[in-house]
Coordinates of C-alpha atoms and ligand atoms in Angstrom, one line a residue:
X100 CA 140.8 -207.0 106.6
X101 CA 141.1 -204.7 109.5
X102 CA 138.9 -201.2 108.6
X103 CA 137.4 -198.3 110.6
X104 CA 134.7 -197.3 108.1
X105 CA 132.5 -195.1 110.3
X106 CA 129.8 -195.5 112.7
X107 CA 127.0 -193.8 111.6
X108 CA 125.2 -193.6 108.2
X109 CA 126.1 -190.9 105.7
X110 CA 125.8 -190.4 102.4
X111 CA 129.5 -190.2 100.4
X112 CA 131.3 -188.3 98.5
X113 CA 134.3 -188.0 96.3
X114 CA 136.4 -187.5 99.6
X115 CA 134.7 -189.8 102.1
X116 CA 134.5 -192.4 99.5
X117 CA 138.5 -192.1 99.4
X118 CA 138.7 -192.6 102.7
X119 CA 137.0 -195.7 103.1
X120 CA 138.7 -197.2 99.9
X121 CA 142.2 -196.3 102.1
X122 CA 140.5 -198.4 105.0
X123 CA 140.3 -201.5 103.4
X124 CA 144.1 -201.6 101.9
X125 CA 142.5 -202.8 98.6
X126 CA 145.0 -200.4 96.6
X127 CA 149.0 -200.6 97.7
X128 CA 149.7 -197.7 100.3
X129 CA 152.1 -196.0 97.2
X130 CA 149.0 -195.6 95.3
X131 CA 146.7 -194.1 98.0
X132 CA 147.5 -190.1 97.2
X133 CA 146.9 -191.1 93.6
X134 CA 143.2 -192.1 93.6
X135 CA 141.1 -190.8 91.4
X136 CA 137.2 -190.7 92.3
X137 CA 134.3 -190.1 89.9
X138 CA 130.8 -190.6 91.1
X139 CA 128.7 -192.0 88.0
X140 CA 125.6 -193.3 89.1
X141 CA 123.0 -192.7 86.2
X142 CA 120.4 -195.4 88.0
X143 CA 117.2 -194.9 89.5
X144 CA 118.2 -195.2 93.2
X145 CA 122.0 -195.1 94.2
X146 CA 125.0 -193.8 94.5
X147 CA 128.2 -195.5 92.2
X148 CA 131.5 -194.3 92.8
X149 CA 134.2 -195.4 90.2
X150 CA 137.8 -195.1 92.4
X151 CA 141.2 -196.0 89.9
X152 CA 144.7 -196.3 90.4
X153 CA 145.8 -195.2 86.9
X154 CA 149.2 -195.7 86.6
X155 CA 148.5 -199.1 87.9
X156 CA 145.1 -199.6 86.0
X157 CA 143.4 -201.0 88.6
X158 CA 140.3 -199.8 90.1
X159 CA 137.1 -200.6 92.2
X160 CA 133.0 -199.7 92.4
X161 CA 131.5 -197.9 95.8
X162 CA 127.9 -198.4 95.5
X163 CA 125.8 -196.5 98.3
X164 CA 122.1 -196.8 98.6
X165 CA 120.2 -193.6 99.6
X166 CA 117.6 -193.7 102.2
X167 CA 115.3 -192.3 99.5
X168 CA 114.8 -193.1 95.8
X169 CA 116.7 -190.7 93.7
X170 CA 114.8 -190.3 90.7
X171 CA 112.0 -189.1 92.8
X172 CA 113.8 -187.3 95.5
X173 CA 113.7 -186.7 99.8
X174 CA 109.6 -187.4 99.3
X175 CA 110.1 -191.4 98.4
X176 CA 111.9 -193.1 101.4
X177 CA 113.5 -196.4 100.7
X178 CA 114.9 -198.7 103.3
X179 CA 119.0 -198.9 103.2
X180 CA 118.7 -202.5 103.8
X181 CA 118.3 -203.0 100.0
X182 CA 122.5 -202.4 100.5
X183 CA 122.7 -205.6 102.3
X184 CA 120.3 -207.5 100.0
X185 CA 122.7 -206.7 97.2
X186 CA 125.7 -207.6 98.4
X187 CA 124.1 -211.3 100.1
X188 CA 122.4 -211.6 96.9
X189 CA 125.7 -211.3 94.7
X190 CA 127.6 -213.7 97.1
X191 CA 124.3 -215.9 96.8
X192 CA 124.8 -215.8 92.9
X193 CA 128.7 -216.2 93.1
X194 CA 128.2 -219.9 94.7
X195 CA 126.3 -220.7 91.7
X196 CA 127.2 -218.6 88.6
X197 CA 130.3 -216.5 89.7
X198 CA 131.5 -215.7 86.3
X199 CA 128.1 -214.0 85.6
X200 CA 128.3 -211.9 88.8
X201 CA 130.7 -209.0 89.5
X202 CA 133.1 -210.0 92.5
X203 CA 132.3 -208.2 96.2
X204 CA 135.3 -206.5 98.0
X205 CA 133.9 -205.2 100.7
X206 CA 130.3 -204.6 101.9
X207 CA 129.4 -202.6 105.1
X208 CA 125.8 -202.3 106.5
X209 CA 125.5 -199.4 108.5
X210 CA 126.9 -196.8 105.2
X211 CA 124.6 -199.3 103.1
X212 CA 127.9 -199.6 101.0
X213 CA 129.3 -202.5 98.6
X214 CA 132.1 -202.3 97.2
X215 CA 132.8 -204.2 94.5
X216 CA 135.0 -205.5 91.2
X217 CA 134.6 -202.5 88.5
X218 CA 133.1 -203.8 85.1
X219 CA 133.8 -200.4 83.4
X220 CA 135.6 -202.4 80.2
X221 CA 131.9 -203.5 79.7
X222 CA 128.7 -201.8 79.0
X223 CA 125.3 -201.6 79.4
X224 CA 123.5 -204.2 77.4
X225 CA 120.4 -201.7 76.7
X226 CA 122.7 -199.1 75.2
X227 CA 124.4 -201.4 73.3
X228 CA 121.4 -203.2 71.9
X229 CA 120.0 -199.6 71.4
X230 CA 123.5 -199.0 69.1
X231 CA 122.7 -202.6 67.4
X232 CA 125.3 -204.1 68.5
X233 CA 125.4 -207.8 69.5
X234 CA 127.2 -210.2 71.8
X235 CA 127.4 -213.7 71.1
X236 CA 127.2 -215.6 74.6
X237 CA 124.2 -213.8 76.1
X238 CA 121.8 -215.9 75.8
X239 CA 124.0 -218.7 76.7
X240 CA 125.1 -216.9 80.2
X241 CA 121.4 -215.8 80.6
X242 CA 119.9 -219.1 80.6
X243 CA 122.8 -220.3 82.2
X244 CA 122.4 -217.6 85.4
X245 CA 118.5 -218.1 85.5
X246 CA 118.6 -221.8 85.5
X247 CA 121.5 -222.1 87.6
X248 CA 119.8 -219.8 90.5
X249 CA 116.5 -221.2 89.9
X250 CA 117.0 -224.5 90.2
X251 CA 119.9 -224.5 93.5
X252 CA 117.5 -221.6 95.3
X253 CA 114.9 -223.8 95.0
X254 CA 112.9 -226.7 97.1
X255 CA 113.7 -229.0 94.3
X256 CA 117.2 -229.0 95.7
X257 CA 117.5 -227.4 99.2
X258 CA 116.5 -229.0 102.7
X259 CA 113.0 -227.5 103.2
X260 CA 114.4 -225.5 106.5
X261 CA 117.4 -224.1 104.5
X262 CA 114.7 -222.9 101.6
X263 CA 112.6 -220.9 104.7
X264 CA 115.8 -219.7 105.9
X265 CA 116.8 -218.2 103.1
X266 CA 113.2 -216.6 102.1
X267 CA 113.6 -215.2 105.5
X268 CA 117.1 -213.4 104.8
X269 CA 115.7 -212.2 101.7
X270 CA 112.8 -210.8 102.8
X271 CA 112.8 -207.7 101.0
X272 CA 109.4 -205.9 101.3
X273 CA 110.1 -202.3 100.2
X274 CA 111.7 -203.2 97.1
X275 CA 109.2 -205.7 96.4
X276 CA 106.4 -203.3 97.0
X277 CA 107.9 -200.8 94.1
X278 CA 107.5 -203.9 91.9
X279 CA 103.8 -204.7 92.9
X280 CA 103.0 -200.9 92.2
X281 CA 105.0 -200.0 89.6
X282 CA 105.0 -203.4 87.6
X283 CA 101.5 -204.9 88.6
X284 CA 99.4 -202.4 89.7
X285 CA 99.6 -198.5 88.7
X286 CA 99.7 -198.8 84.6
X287 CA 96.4 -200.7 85.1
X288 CA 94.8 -197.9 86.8
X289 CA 94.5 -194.1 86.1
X290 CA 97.3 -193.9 88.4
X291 CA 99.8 -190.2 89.2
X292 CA 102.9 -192.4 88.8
X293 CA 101.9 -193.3 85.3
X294 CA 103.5 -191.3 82.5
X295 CA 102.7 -191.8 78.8
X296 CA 102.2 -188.9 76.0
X297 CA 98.3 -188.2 75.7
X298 CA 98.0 -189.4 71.9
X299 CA 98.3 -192.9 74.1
X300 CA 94.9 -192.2 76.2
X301 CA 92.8 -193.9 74.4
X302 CA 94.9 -197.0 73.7
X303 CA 95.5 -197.0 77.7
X304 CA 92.5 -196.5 78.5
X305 CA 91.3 -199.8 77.2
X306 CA 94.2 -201.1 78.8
X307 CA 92.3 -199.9 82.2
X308 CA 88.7 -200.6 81.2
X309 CA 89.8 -204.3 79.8
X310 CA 88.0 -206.2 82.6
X311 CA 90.0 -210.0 81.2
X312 CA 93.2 -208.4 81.2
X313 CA 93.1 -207.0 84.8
X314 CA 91.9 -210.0 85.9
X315 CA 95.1 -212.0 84.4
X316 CA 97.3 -209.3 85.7
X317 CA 95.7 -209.6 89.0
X318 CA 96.5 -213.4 88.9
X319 CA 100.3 -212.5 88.3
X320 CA 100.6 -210.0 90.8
X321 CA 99.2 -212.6 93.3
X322 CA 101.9 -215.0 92.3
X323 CA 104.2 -211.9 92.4
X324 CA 102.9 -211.7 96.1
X325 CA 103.0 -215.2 97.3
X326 CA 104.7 -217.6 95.3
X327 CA 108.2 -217.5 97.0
X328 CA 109.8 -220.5 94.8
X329 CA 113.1 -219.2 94.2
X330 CA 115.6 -216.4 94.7
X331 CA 115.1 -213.8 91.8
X332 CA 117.5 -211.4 91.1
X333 CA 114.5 -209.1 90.9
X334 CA 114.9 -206.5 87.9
X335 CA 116.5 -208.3 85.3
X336 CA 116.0 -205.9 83.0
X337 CA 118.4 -204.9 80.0
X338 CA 120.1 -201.8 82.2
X339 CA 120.9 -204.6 84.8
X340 CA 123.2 -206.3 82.6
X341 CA 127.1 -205.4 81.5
X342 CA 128.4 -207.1 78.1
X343 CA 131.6 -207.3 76.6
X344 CA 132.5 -209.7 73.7
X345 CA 132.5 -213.0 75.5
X346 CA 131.6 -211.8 78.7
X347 CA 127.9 -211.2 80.7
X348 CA 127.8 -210.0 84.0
X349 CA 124.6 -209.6 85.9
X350 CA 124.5 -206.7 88.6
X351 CA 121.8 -204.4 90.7
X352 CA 120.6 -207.5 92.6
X353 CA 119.1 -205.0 95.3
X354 CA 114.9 -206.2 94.1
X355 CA 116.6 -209.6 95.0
X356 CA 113.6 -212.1 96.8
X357 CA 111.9 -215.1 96.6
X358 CA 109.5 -215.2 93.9
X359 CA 107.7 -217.1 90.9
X360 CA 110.3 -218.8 88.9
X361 CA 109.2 -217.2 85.3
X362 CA 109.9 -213.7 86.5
X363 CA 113.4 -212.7 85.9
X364 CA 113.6 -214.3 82.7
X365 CA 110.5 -213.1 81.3
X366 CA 111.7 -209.6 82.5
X367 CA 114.9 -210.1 80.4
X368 CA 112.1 -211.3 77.7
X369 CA 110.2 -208.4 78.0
X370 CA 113.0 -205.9 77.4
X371 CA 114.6 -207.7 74.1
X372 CA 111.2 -207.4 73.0
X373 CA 111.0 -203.6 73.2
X374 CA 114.3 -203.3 71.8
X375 CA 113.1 -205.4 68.4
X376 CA 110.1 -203.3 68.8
X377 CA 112.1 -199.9 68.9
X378 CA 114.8 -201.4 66.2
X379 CA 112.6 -200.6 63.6
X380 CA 113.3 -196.9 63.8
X381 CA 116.9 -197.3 65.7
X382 CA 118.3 -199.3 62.6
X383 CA 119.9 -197.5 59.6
X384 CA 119.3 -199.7 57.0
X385 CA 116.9 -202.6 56.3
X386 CA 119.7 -205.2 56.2
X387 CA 121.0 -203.9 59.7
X388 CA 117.5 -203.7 60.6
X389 CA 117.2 -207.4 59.8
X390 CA 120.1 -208.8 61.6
X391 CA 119.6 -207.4 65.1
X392 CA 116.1 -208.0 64.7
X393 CA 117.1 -211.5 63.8
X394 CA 119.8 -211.8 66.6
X395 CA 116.9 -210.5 69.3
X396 CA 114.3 -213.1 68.5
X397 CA 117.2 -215.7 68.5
X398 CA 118.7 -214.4 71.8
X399 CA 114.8 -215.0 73.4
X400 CA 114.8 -218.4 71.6
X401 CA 118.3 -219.4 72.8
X402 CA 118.2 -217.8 76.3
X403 CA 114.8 -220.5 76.8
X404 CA 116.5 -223.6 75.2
X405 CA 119.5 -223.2 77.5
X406 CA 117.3 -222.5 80.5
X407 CA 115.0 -226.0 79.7
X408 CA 118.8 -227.9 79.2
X409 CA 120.6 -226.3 82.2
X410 CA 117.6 -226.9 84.8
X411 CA 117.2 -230.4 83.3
X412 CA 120.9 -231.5 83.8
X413 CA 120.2 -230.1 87.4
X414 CA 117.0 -231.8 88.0
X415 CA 118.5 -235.0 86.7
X416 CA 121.3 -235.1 88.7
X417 CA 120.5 -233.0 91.9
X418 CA 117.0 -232.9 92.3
X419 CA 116.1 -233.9 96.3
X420 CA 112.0 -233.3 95.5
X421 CA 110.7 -236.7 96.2
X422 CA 108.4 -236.6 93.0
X423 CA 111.4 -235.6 91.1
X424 CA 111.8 -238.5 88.9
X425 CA 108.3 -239.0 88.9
X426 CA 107.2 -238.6 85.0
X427 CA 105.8 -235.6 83.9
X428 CA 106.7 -233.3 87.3
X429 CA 109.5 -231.4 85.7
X430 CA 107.7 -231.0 82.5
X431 CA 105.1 -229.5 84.4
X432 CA 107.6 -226.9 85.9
X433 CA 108.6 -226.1 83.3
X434 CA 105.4 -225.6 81.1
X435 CA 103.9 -223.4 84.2
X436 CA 107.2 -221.3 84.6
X437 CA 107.5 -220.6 80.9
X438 CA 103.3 -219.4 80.7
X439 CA 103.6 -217.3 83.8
X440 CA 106.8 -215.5 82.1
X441 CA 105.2 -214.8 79.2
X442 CA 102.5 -212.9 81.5
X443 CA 105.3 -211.4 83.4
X444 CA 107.0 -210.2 80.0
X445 CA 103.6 -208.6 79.3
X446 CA 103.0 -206.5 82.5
X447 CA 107.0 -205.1 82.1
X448 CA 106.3 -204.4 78.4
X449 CA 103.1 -202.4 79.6
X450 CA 104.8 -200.6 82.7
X451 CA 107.9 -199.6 80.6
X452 CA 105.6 -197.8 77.8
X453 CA 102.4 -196.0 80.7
X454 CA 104.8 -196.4 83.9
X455 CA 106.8 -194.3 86.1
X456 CA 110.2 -196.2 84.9
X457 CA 110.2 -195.9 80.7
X458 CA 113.4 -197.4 79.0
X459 CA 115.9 -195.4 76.0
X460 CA 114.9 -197.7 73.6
X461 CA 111.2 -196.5 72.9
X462 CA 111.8 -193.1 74.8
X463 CA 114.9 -192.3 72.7
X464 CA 112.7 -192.2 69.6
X465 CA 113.2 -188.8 68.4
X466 CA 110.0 -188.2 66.1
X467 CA 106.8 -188.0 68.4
X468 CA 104.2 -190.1 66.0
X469 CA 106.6 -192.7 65.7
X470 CA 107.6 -193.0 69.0
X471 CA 103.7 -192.9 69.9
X472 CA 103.0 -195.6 67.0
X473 CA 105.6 -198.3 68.4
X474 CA 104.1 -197.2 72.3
X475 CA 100.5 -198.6 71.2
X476 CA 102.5 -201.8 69.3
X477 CA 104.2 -202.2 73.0
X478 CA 100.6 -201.9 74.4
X479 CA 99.1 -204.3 71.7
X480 CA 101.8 -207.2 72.5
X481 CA 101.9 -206.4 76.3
X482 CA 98.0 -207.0 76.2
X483 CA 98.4 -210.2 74.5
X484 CA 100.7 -212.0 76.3
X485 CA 99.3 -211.3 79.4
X486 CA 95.6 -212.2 78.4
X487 CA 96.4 -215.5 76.0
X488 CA 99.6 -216.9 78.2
X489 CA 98.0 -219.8 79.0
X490 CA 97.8 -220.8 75.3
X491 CA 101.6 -220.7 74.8
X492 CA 103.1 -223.9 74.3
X493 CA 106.5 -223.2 73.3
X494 CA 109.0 -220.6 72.9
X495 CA 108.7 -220.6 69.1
X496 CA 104.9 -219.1 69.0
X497 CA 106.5 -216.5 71.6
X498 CA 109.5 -215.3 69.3
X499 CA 106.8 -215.2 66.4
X500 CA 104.4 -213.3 68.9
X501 CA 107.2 -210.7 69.4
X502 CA 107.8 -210.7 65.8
X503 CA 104.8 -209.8 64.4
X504 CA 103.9 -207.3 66.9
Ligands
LIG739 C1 111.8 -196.1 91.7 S1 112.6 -197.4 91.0 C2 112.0 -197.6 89.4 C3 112.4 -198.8 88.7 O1 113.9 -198.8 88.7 C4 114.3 -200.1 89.1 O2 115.4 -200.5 88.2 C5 113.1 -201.0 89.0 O3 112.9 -201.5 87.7 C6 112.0 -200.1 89.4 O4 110.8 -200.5 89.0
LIG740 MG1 118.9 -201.3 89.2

């Protein structure tokens, strides 16, 4: 594809957006003049440009990343090479799960630019979950994506100098560093980012003057920092995934890096179990209540079953680890991966409720005592499975965790 996107970084708009869309001939020259541009980025950090043909009902994603953070502004520079994480990350993903990944176009360093296959006949999975509404292969594709990626990105499978290569091209220390703040570090402390409504300040408090708890969190944030076992996607959080009936895609891979192997999954955990949290207000009736409550702890349960089969077949068949069909390694793995993401689940349930980055489903809570009541339940199960992870054996006592909370 021969394009002359420009030489220089600038951030785009409606009309230099349809610009470079002309460059890369992705539309046919009749439709050109007929391109309609919307920006409709509602994220934390980037631009999103929705471009469509309409007559001929096709259309395509710009994404842009800022040199700064948008939801704080100018004052929080962030590095533009998050662009190119996200696009090597998605082509990353697309050897090994491409159905579960939108498809790349285009991607261009220098305007920090991908573009990208639009997924606007699906929608967020956290608004939809907040609605009730339920989509049967999620925690099929899920499992599928985590244990696929974990297990090919690993050391288990690759030649060792591969593995180091590809830590190396992922190196991605500004993104990671919002993570060890804003995940690990700040809701432990009486910290400026923090935000949480001051009938909380007790309840946090003892969050902050819990000496056992900070010493477990300090143990995952360690791993956060230095365990580079696989490549994450990073922020696999409900708002990072699009669902349609019968079809899952994950996107936003820009957090993307090597990292402990429980962490994406138990941040997909995590947020499921905010959303049964927040169901108990969100649902209309009891029965309705019920059944998504009921289809949340099943998604966690299912999502983990699939993960345990998937990354067995692989092991079986593909693993290159020379203790790999030694008895008891993989189990091992497995055991250690699922304890650490029940710690991780914690520290994302906390830093979503005191944090800088809240989510709809608990902040969408109209009346103030309940919302505030449900908060300290978040705090209370947060608490627990970061303190007592270790004593988790199996994915049931963690759906019955998360249902009695
Ligand atoms: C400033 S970024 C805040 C949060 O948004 C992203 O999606 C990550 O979850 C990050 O922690
Ligand atoms: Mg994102």
């Amino acid at each position: 594809m021969s394009v002359k996107v420009k030489s220089a970084y600038e951030p785009l708009n409606e009309l230099t957006v349809l610009e470079i869309v002309k460059d890369i001939h992705y539309f046919e020259a009749a439709a050109e003049n007929e391109l309609k541009v919307k920006e409709i980025g509602d994220g934390n950090l980037n631009l999103v440009f929705h471009v469509e043909h309409p007559s001929s009902q096709t259309s395509l994603i710009v994404k842009q990343a800022l040199p700064y953070a948008k939801v704080v502004g100018e004052s929080w520079p962030l590095t533009l090479d998050r662009a190119r994480i996200e696009s090597d990350a998605l082509l990353k993903q697309s050897e090994f799960v491409s159905t579960l990944v939108p498809k790349i176009y285009y991607s261009d360093q220098t305007l920090a630019i991908t573009i990208m296959e639009d997924l606007s006949d699906h929608v967020i999975l956290r608004k939809a979950l907040v609605e009730g509404k339920t989509y049967r292969k999620l925690a099929e594709d899920i499992g599928t994506f985590t244990a696929k990626m974990a297990f090919y990105t690993s050391d288990f499978y690759l030649h060792p100098f591969e593995k180091k290569d590809q830590v190396q091209r992922f190196s991605n220390p500004e993104l990671c560093k919002i993570t060890e703040d804003l995940v690990f570090t700040d809701p432990f402390f009486n910290h400026d980012t923090n935000d949480f409504p001051k009938e909380l300040q007790s309840q946090v408090e003892k969050i902050w003057n819990d000496k056992e708890l900070l010493r477990e969190v300090a143990d995952l944030r360690y791993s956060f920092l230095t365990r580079a076992e696989i490549l994450l996607h990073g922020d696999l959080h409900t708002g990072s995934i699009f669902v349609k009936e019968n079809s899952t895609k994950v996107i936003d891979p820009e957090f993307a890096f090597y990292g402990p192997a429980g962490f994406d999954i138990a941040h997909f955990f995590a947020n499921l179990a905010l959303n049964h949290l927040a169901q108990n207000v969100h649902a209309k009736e009891p029965f309705h209540r019920e059944s998504v409550q009921g289809y949340l702890l099943e998604t966690i349960n299912k999502t983990w079953m699939t993960y345990e089969t998937v990354f067995t077949n692989l092991w079986h068949e593909h693993a290159l680890d020379p203790f790999a069909k030694t008895d008891g390694v993989l189990e091992r793995f497995l055991h250690k991966t699922f304890q650490d993401a029940v710690g991780f689940a914690g520290c994302e349930i906390i830093r979503r409720t005191i944090g800088l980055a809240h989510v709809a489903d608990l902040d969408s809570i109209e009346q103030k005592d309940i919302e505030v009541f449900y908060k300290k339940k978040a705090l209370e199960l947060g608490s627990c499975l970061i303190k007592y992870r270790k004593t988790f054996t199996s994915i049931t006592e963690l759906v019955n965790k998360i249902k009695d909370a």
